[in-house]
Coordinates of C-alpha atoms in Angstrom, one line a residue:
M1 CA 29.3 51.6 134.7
Q2 CA 28.0 52.5 131.2
I3 CA 31.5 53.6 130.2
I4 CA 32.9 50.1 130.9
E5 CA 30.1 48.4 128.9
K6 CA 30.7 50.6 125.9
S7 CA 34.5 50.5 126.1
S8 CA 35.2 46.9 126.9
P9 CA 34.8 45.6 123.3
C10 CA 37.9 47.6 122.2
V11 CA 40.1 45.8 124.7
V12 CA 41.7 42.6 123.7
N13 CA 43.8 39.9 125.3
I14 CA 47.2 39.0 123.7
N15 CA 48.8 35.7 124.4
T16 CA 52.3 35.2 123.0
V17 CA 54.8 32.4 122.6
M18 CA 58.5 33.0 122.6
L19 CA 61.1 30.4 121.8
M20 CA 63.9 30.4 124.4
Q21 CA 67.2 28.6 124.0
D22 CA 69.2 27.5 127.0
A23 CA 73.0 26.9 127.4
Y24 CA 72.6 23.4 126.0
M25 CA 70.9 24.6 122.8
N26 CA 67.5 23.2 123.9
V27 CA 64.6 25.3 122.7
T28 CA 61.6 25.7 124.9
P29 CA 58.4 27.8 124.4
Q30 CA 57.7 30.5 126.9
Q31 CA 54.3 32.0 127.2
G32 CA 53.5 35.6 127.8
M33 CA 50.4 37.8 128.0
G34 CA 49.2 41.3 127.9
S35 CA 46.4 43.6 126.7
G36 CA 45.8 45.6 123.6
I37 CA 43.6 48.4 122.2
V38 CA 41.7 48.1 118.9
I39 CA 42.5 51.4 117.1
D40 CA 41.0 50.5 113.7
P41 CA 38.1 48.1 112.8
K42 CA 40.3 46.7 110.0
G43 CA 42.3 44.9 112.7
Y44 CA 45.0 47.2 113.9
I45 CA 45.8 46.8 117.6
L46 CA 47.9 49.1 119.8
T47 CA 50.0 47.4 122.5
N48 CA 53.4 47.5 124.2
N49 CA 56.6 46.5 122.6
H50 CA 57.7 44.4 125.6
I51 CA 54.7 42.2 125.2
V52 CA 55.2 41.2 121.5
E53 CA 58.9 41.8 120.7
N54 CA 60.8 38.6 119.7
T55 CA 57.6 36.5 119.8
H56 CA 57.2 33.3 117.7
S57 CA 53.5 33.5 117.6
M58 CA 50.6 35.4 119.2
V59 CA 46.8 34.9 119.6
V60 CA 44.5 37.9 120.0
S61 CA 41.2 37.3 121.9
T62 CA 38.3 39.7 122.1
F63 CA 36.0 40.1 125.1
D64 CA 33.5 37.7 123.6
G65 CA 36.1 34.9 123.2
T66 CA 36.7 35.3 119.5
R67 CA 40.3 34.4 118.7
F68 CA 42.6 35.7 115.9
E69 CA 46.1 35.0 114.8
G70 CA 48.1 38.2 115.4
K71 CA 50.8 39.5 113.0
L72 CA 53.4 42.0 114.1
V73 CA 53.3 45.2 112.1
G74 CA 56.1 47.0 113.9
T75 CA 57.7 47.8 117.3
D76 CA 59.4 50.7 118.9
P77 CA 61.5 49.8 121.9
M78 CA 62.3 53.4 122.7
S79 CA 58.7 54.3 123.4
D80 CA 57.5 50.7 124.3
V81 CA 54.8 50.9 121.6
A82 CA 53.9 48.2 119.1
V83 CA 51.2 47.5 116.6
V84 CA 49.7 44.1 115.9
K85 CA 47.4 43.3 113.0
V86 CA 44.6 40.7 112.8
D87 CA 42.3 39.7 110.0
P88 CA 38.8 40.3 111.4
G89 CA 37.1 38.6 108.4
K90 CA 33.3 39.1 108.9
K91 CA 33.8 40.0 112.6
K92 CA 33.1 43.6 113.4
L93 CA 35.8 44.9 115.7
K94 CA 35.0 48.0 117.7
A95 CA 37.7 50.7 117.7
A96 CA 38.4 52.7 120.8
K97 CA 37.3 56.3 121.1
L98 CA 40.4 58.3 121.4
G99 CA 40.8 61.4 123.6
D100 CA 43.3 64.2 123.7
S101 CA 46.0 63.4 126.2
D102 CA 47.3 67.0 126.0
K103 CA 44.2 68.1 127.8
I104 CA 44.6 65.8 130.8
R105 CA 44.8 67.4 134.2
V106 CA 46.0 66.1 137.6
G107 CA 43.0 65.0 139.7
Q108 CA 40.9 63.8 136.8
I109 CA 39.2 60.4 137.0
S110 CA 41.2 57.5 135.3
I111 CA 39.9 54.1 134.5
A112 CA 42.3 51.3 133.7
I113 CA 41.0 48.3 131.8
G114 CA 42.9 45.2 130.8
N115 CA 43.6 41.6 131.2
P116 CA 45.7 41.5 134.4
F117 CA 46.3 37.7 134.8
G118 CA 45.4 36.3 131.4
F119 CA 41.8 35.5 132.2
M120 CA 39.2 37.5 130.3
L121 CA 36.4 35.8 132.2
R122 CA 33.2 37.6 131.1
G123 CA 35.2 40.8 130.4
P124 CA 38.4 42.6 131.3
T125 CA 39.3 43.8 134.8
V126 CA 38.6 47.4 135.7
T127 CA 40.3 49.6 138.3
V128 CA 39.5 53.3 139.0
G129 CA 41.7 56.1 140.3
V130 CA 42.8 59.6 139.5
I131 CA 45.6 61.1 137.5
S132 CA 48.4 61.7 140.0
A133 CA 51.0 63.4 137.9
L134 CA 52.0 64.2 134.4
N135 CA 55.2 64.2 132.4
R136 CA 56.8 61.6 134.7
T137 CA 60.1 59.9 133.8
I138 CA 60.8 56.4 135.1
Q139 CA 63.8 54.1 134.9
A140 CA 62.7 50.6 134.1
D141 CA 64.4 47.4 133.1
R142 CA 63.7 48.2 129.4
G143 CA 65.2 51.7 129.6
V144 CA 64.2 55.3 130.5
F145 CA 60.7 56.4 129.6
E146 CA 59.6 60.0 129.6
N147 CA 56.5 62.1 129.6
L148 CA 54.3 59.4 131.2
I149 CA 51.0 59.7 132.9
Q150 CA 51.0 58.6 136.5
T151 CA 47.8 57.2 138.0
D152 CA 46.8 55.5 141.2
A153 CA 44.5 53.2 139.3
H154 CA 46.0 49.8 140.0
I155 CA 47.8 48.3 137.0
N156 CA 48.8 44.7 137.1
P157 CA 51.5 43.3 134.8
G158 CA 49.0 41.8 132.4
N159 CA 47.3 45.2 132.1
S160 CA 50.2 46.4 130.0
G161 CA 49.0 47.4 126.6
G162 CA 45.5 48.1 127.8
P163 CA 43.7 51.5 127.8
L164 CA 43.5 54.2 130.4
F165 CA 40.1 56.0 130.0
N166 CA 38.8 59.3 131.2
K167 CA 35.3 59.6 132.6
A168 CA 33.9 60.3 129.1
G169 CA 35.1 56.8 127.9
E170 CA 37.9 58.2 125.8
V171 CA 41.3 56.5 125.7
I172 CA 43.8 59.0 127.2
G173 CA 46.7 56.6 127.7
M174 CA 48.1 53.1 127.1
N175 CA 49.1 51.3 130.4
S176 CA 52.7 50.4 130.1
A177 CA 54.5 50.0 133.4
N178 CA 54.2 49.7 137.1
I179 CA 57.1 49.9 139.6
P180 CA 57.6 46.7 141.6
F181 CA 57.1 47.1 145.3
A182 CA 55.6 50.6 144.9
Q183 CA 52.0 50.4 146.0
G184 CA 49.3 52.2 144.0
I185 CA 51.5 53.6 141.3
G186 CA 50.9 53.0 137.6
F187 CA 52.1 54.6 134.4
S188 CA 50.6 55.1 131.0
I189 CA 51.9 56.4 127.7
P190 CA 49.9 59.4 126.6
I191 CA 47.6 58.3 123.7
N192 CA 48.7 61.2 121.5
T193 CA 52.3 59.9 121.8
A194 CA 51.3 56.3 121.3
M195 CA 49.1 57.0 118.2
H196 CA 51.9 59.1 116.6
I197 CA 54.2 56.1 117.0
A198 CA 51.5 53.7 115.8
R199 CA 50.9 55.7 112.6
E200 CA 54.7 55.6 111.9
L201 CA 54.8 51.9 112.4
I202 CA 51.8 51.2 110.2
E203 CA 53.1 53.5 107.4
H204 CA 56.8 52.8 107.6
G205 CA 57.2 49.6 109.7
K206 CA 59.5 51.7 112.0
V207 CA 59.6 55.1 113.7
V208 CA 61.3 57.8 111.7
R209 CA 62.7 60.3 114.1
P210 CA 64.3 63.7 113.4
W211 CA 68.0 64.0 114.5
L212 CA 70.1 67.0 115.5
G213 CA 73.2 65.1 116.5
I214 CA 74.5 66.5 119.7
L215 CA 75.2 65.6 123.3
G216 CA 75.0 68.2 125.9
L217 CA 74.5 69.3 129.5
G218 CA 72.0 71.8 131.0
I219 CA 74.0 74.7 132.4
T220 CA 73.7 75.2 136.1
K221 CA 75.3 78.0 138.2
E222 CA 77.8 75.4 139.5
L223 CA 78.7 74.3 136.0
A224 CA 79.0 77.8 134.7
D225 CA 81.3 78.8 137.6
Y226 CA 83.4 75.7 137.4
Y227 CA 84.1 76.0 133.7
N228 CA 84.0 79.8 133.6
L229 CA 81.3 79.7 131.0
S230 CA 80.1 82.8 129.2
A231 CA 76.4 82.0 129.9
S232 CA 74.6 81.1 133.1
E233 CA 71.9 79.1 131.4
G234 CA 71.4 77.1 128.2
I235 CA 72.9 73.9 127.0
L236 CA 76.6 73.2 126.9
V237 CA 77.4 71.1 123.9
T238 CA 79.7 68.2 124.9
R239 CA 79.8 66.5 121.5
A240 CA 78.5 67.2 118.0
F241 CA 78.7 64.1 115.8
A242 CA 80.8 64.8 112.7
N243 CA 78.2 63.8 110.0
S244 CA 75.2 65.0 112.0
P245 CA 73.1 68.0 111.0
A246 CA 74.7 70.0 113.9
G247 CA 78.2 68.8 112.9
Q248 CA 77.7 69.8 109.3
Q249 CA 76.9 73.3 110.5
R250 CA 80.1 73.4 112.5
I251 CA 78.5 73.3 115.9
T252 CA 81.3 71.9 118.2
A253 CA 81.9 70.9 121.8
N254 CA 81.9 73.8 124.2
D255 CA 79.4 75.8 122.1
I256 CA 76.4 77.0 124.2
I257 CA 72.9 76.7 122.8
L258 CA 70.7 79.5 124.2
S259 CA 67.5 79.0 122.3
V260 CA 65.7 77.1 119.6
D261 CA 63.3 78.9 117.3
G262 CA 63.1 81.8 119.7
Q263 CA 62.4 79.5 122.8
K264 CA 64.9 79.4 125.6
V265 CA 66.3 76.0 126.4
T266 CA 67.8 75.0 129.7
D267 CA 68.4 71.2 129.4
M268 CA 68.7 68.4 126.8
S269 CA 65.3 66.9 127.6
Q270 CA 63.6 70.2 126.7
L271 CA 65.6 70.4 123.4
A272 CA 65.0 66.8 122.6
S273 CA 61.3 67.1 123.2
Y274 CA 61.2 70.1 120.8
V275 CA 63.1 68.2 118.1
R276 CA 60.9 65.1 118.4
K277 CA 57.9 67.2 117.4
K278 CA 59.5 68.2 114.1
K279 CA 59.7 66.4 110.8
I280 CA 62.8 65.2 108.9
G281 CA 63.8 68.1 106.7
D282 CA 62.5 70.8 109.0
V283 CA 64.9 73.6 109.6
I284 CA 65.4 74.9 113.2
T285 CA 67.3 78.0 114.2
L286 CA 69.6 77.7 117.2
I287 CA 71.1 80.8 118.9
I288 CA 74.7 79.7 119.6
R289 CA 77.2 81.4 121.9
R290 CA 80.9 80.6 121.3
G291 CA 83.2 82.6 123.6
N292 CA 81.9 86.1 123.5
L293 CA 80.3 85.7 120.0
E294 CA 76.6 85.0 119.7
G295 CA 74.5 84.4 116.6
P296 CA 71.9 82.2 114.8
V297 CA 72.7 78.8 113.2
S298 CA 70.1 77.2 111.0
V299 CA 70.1 73.3 111.0
R300 CA 68.1 71.0 108.8
L301 CA 67.0 67.9 110.7
A302 CA 67.9 64.5 109.3
E303 CA 66.6 61.0 110.1
T304 CA 68.1 59.4 113.2
P305 CA 70.6 56.8 112.0
T306 CA 70.3 53.2 113.0
M307 CA 72.7 52.4 115.7

């Protein structure tokens, strides 16, 4: 396929070494592997956090066998995104052509390219499938990951960090996880999400996220009836952290959030998704119901504190 010939040079192999210490204080090297996507000819490579976190060293290899020492720029365990940097010297690295993952539709062709078992051979391994579902949430060993692309293009463990292409040869996702024992199911992080995280890591070395500072529950009919709530939908605040943006505006437990900036909200994932798209310092307006009183509360978002 012409797409594969043009796209393969942007896919790299990442071999890692992690130093593991046993109960007797003996240190032994443990090797790992994965894939990556060249996102900048200057040597920036997009990959998964779980591939490169806590590594002692890493070697990045291109499809033609050229090897580079990889340096970690930054990682984000929450999204499983990381950025690695190599010094290409006189070598011309080919950056991937990025698509718009917001335009993906179920049923579209998907092409997964990567390094499934650590052998580049004469090029990476390719599997073809379709987009099976969007906005999927999975529980993995590394945590809960939201808004993933589901594809039936087979994704092996070493394919993690590699690209998911559309039929135009544009990267629409970064392959990140497959569910053990679930045949034919693979997941990718939307490229728009991955690149947003990557830019934060390159610029700041970490991901700077806006913070509202509440915990809550989406109101169901059962919840409303049980607690005799004054609203049948919205978000019931179960905790507002004292020094958080919400807490500073005197939002408290048992308040009900009905909407944010004019948009109805029915669960915490919906509210969290909206807040993630904002910047630190942005002001959002919540419609709060407290008892029989209802009105707007303006909240200026702050940076999520380090836990």
